[in-house]
Short mmCIF file of C-alpha atoms and ligand atoms in Angstrom, two decimals:
data_model
loop_
_atom_site.label_atom_id
_atom_site.label_comp_id
_atom_site.label_asym_id
_atom_site.label_seq_id
_atom_site.Cartn_x
_atom_site.Cartn_y
_atom_site.Cartn_z
CA MET A 1 14.23 -25.84 -12.51
CA THR A 2 12.10 -22.82 -11.55
CA LEU A 3 8.69 -23.00 -13.15
CA ALA A 4 7.02 -19.84 -14.37
CA VAL A 5 4.30 -19.47 -11.76
CA VAL A 6 3.50 -15.85 -10.87
CA PRO A 7 2.54 -14.96 -8.19
CA ALA A 8 4.77 -17.52 -6.46
CA PRO A 9 2.77 -20.36 -4.90
CA ALA A 10 2.97 -21.09 -1.20
CA GLU A 11 4.54 -24.52 -1.93
CA MET A 12 5.80 -25.95 -5.19
CA ARG A 13 7.70 -29.24 -5.75
CA THR A 14 9.06 -30.21 -9.11
CA ASP A 15 10.79 -33.33 -10.32
CA ALA A 16 12.79 -32.49 -13.42
CA ALA A 17 13.33 -36.21 -14.13
CA ALA A 18 9.60 -37.03 -14.08
CA ALA A 19 7.64 -37.19 -17.34
CA PRO A 20 5.54 -34.13 -18.15
CA PHE A 21 1.85 -34.38 -18.94
CA THR A 22 1.27 -34.14 -22.68
CA ALA A 23 -2.22 -33.37 -23.91
CA ALA A 24 -3.80 -35.13 -26.87
CA PRO A 25 -3.84 -32.83 -29.92
CA GLY A 26 -6.70 -30.35 -29.86
CA SER A 27 -7.60 -30.81 -26.19
CA THR A 28 -8.09 -27.99 -23.73
CA ILE A 29 -7.29 -27.75 -20.02
CA GLU A 30 -11.00 -28.26 -19.25
CA ASP A 31 -10.98 -31.48 -21.35
CA VAL A 32 -8.18 -33.16 -19.44
CA VAL A 33 -8.21 -31.86 -15.86
CA SER A 34 -10.01 -33.56 -12.99
CA PHE A 35 -11.58 -30.74 -10.92
CA ARG A 36 -12.88 -31.21 -7.38
CA VAL A 37 -14.08 -28.75 -4.73
CA VAL A 38 -13.24 -29.99 -1.24
CA PRO A 39 -14.55 -27.44 1.25
CA GLY A 40 -12.60 -26.81 4.40
CA GLY A 41 -9.28 -25.36 3.24
CA PRO A 42 -8.46 -21.65 3.35
CA PRO A 43 -10.64 -19.51 1.04
CA GLU A 44 -9.34 -19.39 -2.57
CA SER A 45 -6.80 -22.18 -1.93
CA TYR A 46 -6.06 -25.03 -4.31
CA ARG A 47 -3.86 -28.08 -4.80
CA LEU A 48 -2.54 -29.07 -8.17
CA ARG A 49 -0.78 -32.30 -9.20
CA VAL A 50 0.60 -32.87 -12.66
CA ASP A 51 2.38 -36.01 -13.80
CA GLY A 52 2.69 -38.06 -16.96
CA THR A 53 -0.72 -39.63 -16.39
CA GLY A 54 -2.86 -36.58 -15.76
CA ILE A 55 -3.71 -33.34 -13.96
CA GLU A 56 -5.69 -33.13 -10.72
CA ILE A 57 -6.98 -30.02 -9.05
CA THR A 58 -8.70 -29.85 -5.71
CA ALA A 59 -9.78 -26.50 -4.33
CA ALA A 60 -11.55 -25.08 -1.32
CA ASP A 61 -14.02 -23.21 -3.51
CA GLU A 62 -14.75 -22.08 -7.06
CA ALA A 63 -12.21 -19.27 -6.79
CA GLY A 64 -9.53 -21.81 -5.91
CA LEU A 65 -10.36 -23.83 -9.03
CA PHE A 66 -10.12 -20.65 -11.10
CA TYR A 67 -6.70 -19.81 -9.65
CA ALA A 68 -5.45 -23.36 -10.28
CA VAL A 69 -6.39 -22.94 -13.93
CA GLN A 70 -4.48 -19.63 -14.07
CA THR A 71 -1.44 -21.50 -12.75
CA LEU A 72 -1.85 -24.24 -15.35
CA GLU A 73 -2.10 -21.71 -18.16
CA GLN A 74 1.20 -20.21 -17.01
CA LEU A 75 2.80 -23.65 -17.12
CA GLN A 76 1.56 -24.70 -20.57
CA THR A 77 4.08 -25.09 -23.37
CA PHE A 78 2.54 -25.44 -26.82
CA HIS A 79 3.75 -27.85 -29.51
CA GLY A 80 1.60 -27.43 -32.61
CA ASP A 81 -1.95 -28.18 -31.48
CA SER A 82 -0.79 -30.11 -28.45
CA TRP A 83 0.68 -28.83 -25.20
CA SER A 84 2.50 -30.12 -22.16
CA ILE A 85 2.95 -29.21 -18.52
CA PRO A 86 5.94 -30.28 -16.42
CA ALA A 87 5.42 -32.65 -13.50
CA VAL A 88 4.70 -30.50 -10.46
CA GLU A 89 2.87 -30.47 -7.14
CA ILE A 90 1.56 -27.18 -5.83
CA ALA A 91 -0.26 -26.37 -2.59
CA ASP A 92 -1.31 -22.75 -2.77
CA ALA A 93 -3.35 -20.19 -0.86
CA PRO A 94 -3.30 -16.40 -0.81
CA ARG A 95 -1.53 -14.48 1.92
CA PHE A 96 -4.07 -11.62 1.81
CA GLY A 97 -7.81 -11.69 1.10
CA TYR A 98 -7.81 -8.29 -0.64
CA ARG A 99 -5.64 -8.21 -3.78
CA GLY A 100 -6.47 -5.21 -5.87
CA LEU A 101 -5.85 -3.11 -8.92
CA MET A 102 -7.13 0.45 -9.06
CA LEU A 103 -7.93 1.95 -12.44
CA ASP A 104 -8.46 5.70 -12.68
CA VAL A 105 -11.26 6.12 -15.23
CA ALA A 106 -11.70 9.82 -14.35
CA ARG A 107 -8.52 11.39 -15.78
CA HIS A 108 -9.11 9.36 -18.92
CA PHE A 109 -12.20 7.33 -19.70
CA PHE A 110 -11.92 3.66 -20.69
CA ASP A 111 -14.83 1.90 -22.37
CA VAL A 112 -16.41 -1.29 -21.03
CA ASP A 113 -14.37 -3.57 -23.30
CA THR A 114 -11.14 -2.01 -22.06
CA VAL A 115 -12.20 -2.41 -18.44
CA LYS A 116 -13.07 -6.05 -19.15
CA ALA A 117 -9.63 -6.58 -20.66
CA VAL A 118 -8.07 -5.08 -17.53
CA ILE A 119 -10.15 -7.44 -15.37
CA ASP A 120 -8.94 -10.42 -17.42
CA ARG A 121 -5.33 -9.38 -16.98
CA ALA A 122 -5.64 -8.76 -13.24
CA ALA A 123 -7.58 -11.99 -12.58
CA SER A 124 -4.92 -14.01 -14.40
CA LEU A 125 -2.46 -12.78 -11.74
CA LYS A 126 -4.90 -13.91 -9.00
CA LEU A 127 -6.03 -10.39 -8.09
CA ASN A 128 -9.58 -10.29 -6.77
CA ARG A 129 -10.58 -6.61 -6.45
CA LEU A 130 -11.04 -3.98 -9.18
CA HIS A 131 -11.13 -0.52 -7.63
CA LEU A 132 -12.65 1.97 -10.07
CA HIS A 133 -11.77 5.62 -9.38
CA LEU A 134 -15.03 6.97 -10.84
CA SER A 135 -14.78 10.68 -10.17
CA ASP A 136 -12.16 13.39 -9.95
CA ASP A 137 -11.64 17.05 -10.77
CA GLN A 138 -11.59 16.26 -14.48
CA ALA A 139 -14.84 14.27 -14.74
CA TRP A 140 -17.61 12.15 -13.26
CA ARG A 141 -17.99 8.71 -14.85
CA ILE A 142 -21.12 6.96 -13.54
CA ALA A 143 -24.72 7.75 -14.51
CA LEU A 144 -27.00 7.92 -11.47
CA ALA A 145 -30.78 8.28 -11.70
CA ALA A 146 -30.88 10.36 -8.51
CA ARG A 147 -28.46 12.95 -9.92
CA PRO A 148 -28.75 12.84 -13.74
CA LEU A 149 -26.93 16.18 -14.22
CA LEU A 150 -23.63 14.55 -13.27
CA ALA A 151 -23.61 12.32 -16.35
CA GLU A 152 -25.13 15.04 -18.53
CA ARG A 153 -22.80 17.89 -17.61
CA ALA A 154 -19.74 16.51 -15.85
CA SER A 155 -18.61 13.48 -17.86
CA ALA A 156 -17.57 14.82 -21.27
CA SER A 157 -14.09 16.02 -20.30
CA ALA A 158 -10.73 14.34 -19.68
CA VAL A 159 -7.10 15.31 -19.18
CA GLY A 160 -5.63 17.13 -22.16
CA GLY A 161 -9.07 17.83 -23.66
CA ASP A 162 -9.35 14.17 -24.70
CA PRO A 163 -12.80 12.62 -25.14
CA GLY A 164 -14.69 11.78 -21.97
CA GLY A 165 -17.45 9.29 -21.30
CA CYS A 166 -19.60 7.78 -18.65
CA TYR A 167 -20.79 4.31 -17.66
CA THR A 168 -24.53 3.74 -17.81
CA LYS A 169 -26.05 1.60 -15.11
CA ALA A 170 -26.11 -1.26 -17.64
CA ASP A 171 -22.39 -0.72 -18.37
CA TYR A 172 -21.58 -0.84 -14.69
CA ALA A 173 -23.65 -4.00 -14.23
CA GLU A 174 -21.77 -5.58 -17.13
CA ILE A 175 -18.40 -4.70 -15.58
CA VAL A 176 -19.54 -6.12 -12.22
CA ARG A 177 -20.76 -9.32 -13.94
CA HIS A 178 -17.58 -9.81 -15.97
CA ALA A 179 -15.50 -9.27 -12.84
CA ALA A 180 -17.59 -11.67 -10.74
CA GLU A 181 -17.17 -14.42 -13.35
CA ARG A 182 -13.44 -14.08 -12.69
CA HIS A 183 -13.86 -13.96 -8.92
CA MET A 184 -13.26 -10.25 -8.80
CA THR A 185 -15.22 -7.75 -6.70
CA VAL A 186 -15.70 -4.19 -7.98
CA VAL A 187 -14.87 -1.46 -5.46
CA PRO A 188 -16.32 1.86 -6.68
CA GLU A 189 -14.74 5.11 -5.48
CA ILE A 190 -16.33 8.54 -5.48
CA ASP A 191 -13.57 10.83 -4.26
CA MET A 192 -14.51 13.59 -1.79
CA PRO A 193 -14.46 16.21 -0.29
CA GLY A 194 -11.52 17.18 -2.58
CA HIS A 195 -11.08 16.04 -6.19
CA THR A 196 -14.62 17.32 -6.80
CA HIS A 197 -14.26 20.13 -9.35
CA ALA A 198 -16.37 18.18 -11.86
CA VAL A 199 -19.29 17.98 -9.41
CA GLY A 200 -19.51 21.76 -9.78
CA LEU A 201 -20.21 21.45 -13.51
CA ALA A 202 -23.49 19.75 -12.60
CA HIS A 203 -24.20 21.19 -9.14
CA PRO A 204 -22.36 24.50 -8.72
CA GLU A 205 -24.14 25.11 -5.42
CA LEU A 206 -22.33 22.13 -3.83
CA VAL A 207 -18.70 23.15 -4.41
CA GLU A 208 -16.39 25.91 -3.20
CA ASP A 209 -14.49 28.10 -5.66
CA PRO A 210 -11.15 26.57 -6.74
CA VAL A 211 -8.19 27.44 -4.49
CA VAL A 212 -5.33 28.24 -6.87
CA SER A 213 -2.22 27.64 -4.77
CA ASP A 214 1.41 27.90 -5.89
CA ALA A 215 1.42 24.12 -6.40
CA VAL A 216 -1.60 24.35 -8.70
CA GLN A 217 0.12 27.12 -10.69
CA ASP A 218 3.31 25.05 -10.90
CA ALA A 219 1.37 22.04 -12.22
CA ALA A 220 -0.28 24.23 -14.87
CA ALA A 221 3.10 25.64 -15.90
CA ARG A 222 4.65 22.18 -16.11
CA PHE A 223 1.89 20.07 -17.62
CA GLY A 224 -0.53 22.58 -19.20
CA GLY A 225 -4.30 22.42 -18.87
CA GLY A 226 -4.66 25.96 -17.52
CA LEU A 227 -5.88 26.97 -14.09
CA PRO A 228 -9.10 25.57 -12.65
CA THR A 229 -12.05 27.91 -13.14
CA ALA A 230 -15.44 27.48 -11.46
CA GLY A 231 -18.00 25.99 -13.83
CA GLU A 232 -15.45 25.13 -16.55
CA PRO A 233 -14.15 21.61 -17.22
CA TYR A 234 -10.63 21.10 -15.85
CA THR A 235 -8.20 19.21 -18.10
CA GLY A 236 -4.87 19.64 -16.31
CA PHE A 237 -2.87 17.57 -13.81
CA ALA A 238 -3.09 19.68 -10.64
CA VAL A 239 -4.63 18.36 -7.42
CA GLY A 240 -5.82 19.80 -4.13
CA PHE A 241 -7.80 22.84 -5.32
CA SER A 242 -11.42 21.71 -5.03
CA SER A 243 -13.77 21.02 -2.14
CA LEU A 244 -17.40 20.17 -1.59
CA ARG A 245 -19.20 22.69 0.66
CA VAL A 246 -18.88 20.62 3.78
CA GLY A 247 -20.90 23.06 5.93
CA ASP A 248 -24.07 22.77 3.81
CA GLU A 249 -26.70 20.11 4.49
CA ALA A 250 -27.39 19.98 0.72
CA THR A 251 -23.95 18.38 0.35
CA TYR A 252 -24.94 15.49 2.63
CA ASP A 253 -28.19 15.01 0.66
CA PHE A 254 -25.97 14.70 -2.42
CA VAL A 255 -23.62 12.24 -0.72
CA ALA A 256 -26.59 10.17 0.48
CA ASP A 257 -28.10 10.08 -3.03
CA VAL A 258 -24.78 9.10 -4.64
CA PHE A 259 -23.72 6.39 -2.22
CA GLY A 260 -27.31 5.14 -1.73
CA GLU A 261 -27.63 4.44 -5.45
CA LEU A 262 -24.10 3.11 -5.77
CA ALA A 263 -24.71 0.74 -2.84
CA ALA A 264 -27.79 -0.64 -4.58
CA MET A 265 -25.82 -1.16 -7.82
CA THR A 266 -22.81 -2.77 -6.17
CA PRO A 267 -23.01 -6.36 -4.92
CA GLY A 268 -19.56 -6.20 -3.30
CA PRO A 269 -19.19 -5.08 0.32
CA TYR A 270 -17.07 -1.94 -0.22
CA LEU A 271 -17.72 1.71 -1.08
CA HIS A 272 -14.63 3.94 -1.30
CA PHE A 273 -15.13 7.64 -0.55
CA GLY A 274 -11.65 8.94 -1.33
CA GLY A 275 -10.57 11.53 1.22
CA ASP A 276 -7.10 12.13 -0.26
CA GLU A 277 -5.42 15.46 -0.94
CA SER A 278 -8.31 17.58 0.35
CA LEU A 279 -6.00 20.59 0.55
CA ALA A 280 -8.80 23.09 -0.07
CA THR A 281 -10.80 21.86 2.95
CA SER A 282 -9.84 22.96 6.47
CA ASP A 283 -8.64 20.18 8.79
CA ASP A 284 -11.65 20.62 11.08
CA ASP A 285 -14.14 20.56 8.22
CA PHE A 286 -12.37 17.54 6.73
CA ALA A 287 -12.62 15.61 10.00
CA VAL A 288 -16.35 16.33 10.37
CA PHE A 289 -17.03 15.48 6.73
CA VAL A 290 -15.19 12.16 6.48
CA ALA A 291 -16.64 10.97 9.80
CA ARG A 292 -20.14 11.69 8.58
CA VAL A 293 -19.62 10.07 5.17
CA SER A 294 -18.05 6.96 6.68
CA GLN A 295 -21.06 6.59 8.99
CA LEU A 296 -23.46 7.13 6.11
CA ILE A 297 -21.80 4.34 4.12
CA ALA A 298 -21.80 2.01 7.12
CA ASP A 299 -25.52 2.75 7.61
CA LEU A 300 -26.08 1.60 4.03
CA GLY A 301 -24.71 -1.79 5.08
CA LYS A 302 -21.41 -1.34 3.24
CA THR A 303 -17.82 -1.20 4.44
CA PRO A 304 -16.31 2.26 3.88
CA ILE A 305 -12.79 2.60 2.47
CA ALA A 306 -10.82 5.86 2.51
CA TRP A 307 -7.31 6.93 1.57
CA HIS A 308 -5.08 7.20 4.63
CA GLU A 309 -5.59 10.96 5.17
CA ALA A 310 -9.03 10.20 6.63
CA GLY A 311 -7.27 8.45 9.54
CA ALA A 312 -6.69 11.94 10.98
CA ALA A 313 -10.42 12.22 11.74
CA PRO A 314 -11.36 11.14 15.26
CA ARG A 315 -14.85 9.78 14.63
CA LEU A 316 -14.74 7.63 11.51
CA ASP A 317 -17.05 4.66 11.57
CA ASP A 318 -14.82 2.01 13.11
CA THR A 319 -15.35 -0.41 10.21
CA THR A 320 -13.63 2.05 7.84
CA ILE A 321 -10.66 0.51 6.04
CA GLY A 322 -7.70 2.77 5.31
CA GLN A 323 -5.73 2.73 2.07
CA TYR A 324 -2.12 3.79 2.54
CA TRP A 325 -0.52 5.50 -0.45
CA GLY A 326 2.60 6.92 1.19
CA PHE A 327 6.08 5.70 0.40
CA THR A 328 7.71 2.42 1.47
CA THR A 329 9.60 4.56 3.99
CA PRO A 330 6.76 6.71 5.34
CA THR A 331 7.10 10.51 5.27
CA ALA A 332 5.14 13.49 6.58
CA GLY A 333 3.14 11.60 9.21
CA MET A 334 1.35 9.44 6.65
CA ASP A 335 2.12 6.34 8.73
CA GLU A 336 0.50 7.98 11.76
CA LYS A 337 -2.73 8.53 9.85
CA ALA A 338 -2.63 4.98 8.52
CA ARG A 339 -2.05 3.54 12.00
CA ALA A 340 -5.20 5.29 13.24
CA PHE A 341 -7.37 2.86 11.25
CA VAL A 342 -5.67 -0.05 12.96
CA ALA A 343 -5.96 1.56 16.38
CA GLY A 344 -9.69 1.84 15.69
CA GLY A 345 -9.84 -1.93 15.16
CA SER A 346 -9.88 -1.87 11.37
CA GLN A 347 -7.31 -2.79 8.73
CA LEU A 348 -5.27 -1.28 5.92
CA ILE A 349 -4.89 -1.81 2.20
CA LEU A 350 -1.29 -1.07 1.20
CA SER A 351 -0.57 0.86 -1.99
CA PRO A 352 2.91 2.31 -1.44
CA ALA A 353 3.20 4.88 -4.20
CA ASP A 354 6.94 4.47 -4.78
CA ALA A 355 6.45 0.72 -5.37
CA VAL A 356 3.01 -0.07 -6.80
CA TYR A 357 1.80 3.16 -8.44
CA LEU A 358 1.99 1.73 -11.95
CA ASP A 359 1.74 5.16 -13.55
CA MET A 360 5.26 6.01 -12.42
CA LYS A 361 7.72 5.77 -15.30
CA PRO A 362 9.50 2.40 -15.15
CA GLU A 363 12.72 4.03 -16.35
CA ALA A 364 14.00 7.52 -17.07
CA GLY A 365 12.83 8.93 -20.39
CA PHE A 366 9.96 6.44 -20.73
CA PRO A 367 7.32 7.93 -23.03
CA LEU A 368 4.42 7.28 -20.62
CA GLY A 369 4.00 7.96 -16.94
CA LEU A 370 4.99 10.45 -14.28
CA GLU A 371 7.77 10.67 -11.69
CA TRP A 372 6.35 12.43 -8.62
CA ALA A 373 6.34 9.30 -6.41
CA ASP A 374 10.13 9.04 -6.34
CA GLY A 375 10.01 7.69 -9.88
CA PRO A 376 11.20 6.17 -12.10
CA THR A 377 9.98 3.01 -10.36
CA SER A 378 11.90 -0.02 -11.55
CA VAL A 379 10.42 -3.53 -11.62
CA ARG A 380 12.83 -4.39 -8.86
CA ARG A 381 11.54 -1.56 -6.65
CA ALA A 382 7.96 -2.66 -7.39
CA TYR A 383 8.98 -6.13 -6.17
CA GLU A 384 11.35 -5.60 -3.27
CA TRP A 385 9.15 -4.42 -0.43
CA GLU A 386 7.57 -6.43 2.33
CA PRO A 387 4.00 -5.53 3.37
CA ALA A 388 4.48 -6.37 7.06
CA ASP A 389 7.61 -4.16 7.27
CA LEU A 390 6.06 -1.04 5.74
CA ILE A 391 4.51 0.79 8.70
CA ASP A 392 5.61 0.37 12.31
CA GLY A 393 2.79 -1.19 14.30
CA VAL A 394 1.03 -2.52 11.19
CA GLY A 395 1.78 -6.23 11.10
CA GLU A 396 0.27 -9.14 9.22
CA ASN A 397 -3.13 -9.10 10.95
CA ALA A 398 -3.62 -5.38 10.44
CA ILE A 399 -3.19 -5.73 6.67
CA LEU A 400 -6.30 -6.49 4.64
CA GLY A 401 -4.27 -6.61 1.47
CA VAL A 402 -2.28 -4.94 -1.27
CA GLU A 403 -3.47 -2.85 -4.20
CA ALA A 404 -1.57 -1.56 -7.22
CA ALA A 405 -2.88 1.70 -8.67
CA LEU A 406 -2.89 3.05 -12.21
CA TRP A 407 -3.63 6.76 -12.36
CA THR A 408 -4.23 7.81 -15.92
CA GLU A 409 -3.10 11.39 -16.55
CA THR A 410 -0.76 10.09 -19.29
CA VAL A 411 -2.67 6.90 -20.13
CA ARG A 412 -5.18 6.85 -22.98
CA THR A 413 -5.48 3.31 -24.36
CA LEU A 414 -5.32 -0.35 -23.38
CA HIS A 415 -1.90 -0.39 -25.03
CA ASP A 416 -0.78 2.35 -22.61
CA ILE A 417 -2.29 0.46 -19.66
CA ASP A 418 -0.42 -2.72 -20.64
CA THR A 419 2.87 -0.94 -21.14
CA LEU A 420 2.84 0.65 -17.69
CA ALA A 421 1.20 -2.25 -15.83
CA PHE A 422 3.31 -5.13 -17.17
CA PRO A 423 5.45 -6.56 -15.74
CA ARG A 424 5.13 -4.44 -12.55
CA LEU A 425 1.56 -5.58 -11.85
CA ALA A 426 2.99 -9.09 -11.45
CA ALA A 427 5.28 -7.77 -8.69
CA ALA A 428 2.30 -6.26 -6.84
CA ALA A 429 0.34 -9.49 -7.29
CA GLU A 430 3.20 -11.42 -5.70
CA ALA A 431 3.21 -9.05 -2.69
CA ALA A 432 -0.54 -9.63 -2.36
CA TRP A 433 -0.71 -13.42 -2.88
CA SER A 434 2.62 -15.04 -2.06
CA PRO A 435 4.28 -15.77 1.30
CA ALA A 436 6.34 -13.03 2.94
CA THR A 437 9.59 -11.86 1.38
CA GLY A 438 12.30 -14.48 1.90
CA ALA A 439 9.82 -17.03 3.30
CA SER A 440 10.51 -19.38 0.39
CA ALA A 441 13.20 -19.79 -2.23
CA LEU A 442 10.72 -18.37 -4.74
CA ARG A 443 10.19 -15.09 -2.89
CA THR A 444 13.34 -13.41 -4.11
CA TRP A 445 13.99 -10.88 -6.85
CA GLU A 446 16.21 -13.35 -8.75
CA SER A 447 13.49 -15.99 -8.80
CA PHE A 448 10.83 -13.44 -9.76
CA ARG A 449 12.74 -11.99 -12.69
CA THR A 450 13.22 -15.47 -14.13
CA ARG A 451 9.65 -16.66 -13.53
CA VAL A 452 8.16 -13.48 -14.98
CA GLY A 453 10.42 -13.65 -18.01
CA ARG A 454 8.98 -17.03 -18.91
CA LEU A 455 5.47 -15.55 -19.03
CA GLY A 456 6.41 -13.44 -22.08
CA PRO A 457 4.96 -15.93 -24.62
CA LEU A 458 1.68 -16.26 -22.67
CA TRP A 459 1.29 -12.49 -22.40
CA ALA A 460 2.11 -12.07 -26.09
CA ARG A 461 -0.49 -14.74 -27.03
CA ARG A 462 -3.06 -12.80 -25.03
CA GLY A 463 -2.22 -9.56 -26.80
CA ILE A 464 -0.73 -7.91 -23.71
CA ARG A 465 1.73 -5.27 -24.91
CA PHE A 466 4.06 -5.53 -21.92
CA HIS A 467 7.21 -3.48 -21.51
CA ARG A 468 10.22 -5.70 -22.26
CA SER A 469 12.10 -4.30 -19.30
CA SER A 470 15.83 -5.00 -19.36
CA GLU A 471 15.57 -5.97 -15.68
CA ILE A 472 13.68 -9.15 -16.57
CA ASP A 473 15.24 -12.28 -18.01
CA TRP A 474 13.07 -12.82 -21.10
CA SER A 475 15.58 -15.27 -22.57
CA ALA A 476 13.28 -18.29 -22.32
CA ALA A 477 10.54 -16.32 -24.05
C1 LIG B 1 -3.54 9.49 -4.17
O1 LIG B 1 -2.54 9.11 -4.79
N1 LIG B 1 -3.84 10.78 -4.10
C2 LIG B 1 -4.41 8.54 -3.48
#
């Protein structure tokens, strides 16, 4: 029998003939489980033993206890006000220390309760990083005391002319707190030097005029939203037309104010400075800019993260982590740029766009999502890739982790988030947590589609409006 544990544990032994544990009516997991922290094992690891007499969890740390409880909740079957769990022994530890979900709150704004709901969903799949994409051409989403005009003038817009919004410092603190309670670290991103049209609504002196290329015109023709105009909110889908003025010292004062305040608000170690699709910045200017910003962030005592394009710059701070968003078969030299981070002694986060960009349509004709990253992206494609085989020269030790990304051009509500993220987020979580592809009988597509299918009732109980993909075997649900 394959039990519905997702992501797949490192080791799992079941005895179908053994009696399950059956809880007394009305009792909760916390009432019946014996919990023990035994330091010394790998971070976040746990052991779980269930038999007819009881449930024991030992874990290396508090995070390990939390993940053991997530596993138990996946294994619970309810009978009236009682529940049971099959006899099982699990010894589990994550493959990668960085297991992320990125939520784009710039193209559309999501209130604090929605972000908390996203954290709950991600944490239940043993993800431990929430990357918030807090700024883009369409809007700026975080209120900063040092630069109040950003919240005042650059946060009201969104794609399609939808309502905007902005997190206050108290909102951000609440998101960070809610995440930390679930062993999740918030990774804030302020994207630059491109993706900065909205900065110009507050500080026109810091941005160049939009560069309206053929690609920008095509995007406007296809998706609407008009052409970007200096000083006007941009509500379309195009990318690559904006740039900070990288030759002006005032720009670096701005960057220092923004990341200085964000560093003070962010207990986690990472600050992400974007660096993707800076098509309106010359290559030389881009290299100078990203090197300087990475050093500034390192000087603040934080670890910089940048999208892989920044790997082209020769003098990044050598602690800078790269985030690869090319395809599972790299194109256009993206692997070369990604490898540069590793050559510099750092590591990569893997977000292959044709596998774990959750905003790609899961199937042709789907009402939500886009197709540019070789979409539609099936659940199977989201599952069947192996992190250590993605980029030549980037093996296990060069990989910090895996991150799924949800860009939100077409996404407006928690319902939309659920429909695009589930079940594919579970596939990304398995790439991030579980042993390498083929390393156990559980790490196969056939096993995954059965295990995930059995989570349907749990997800439904939690109000997750997942897509009932025909690729998944929901028959036990
Ligand atoms: C990206 O998809 N531009 C990171």
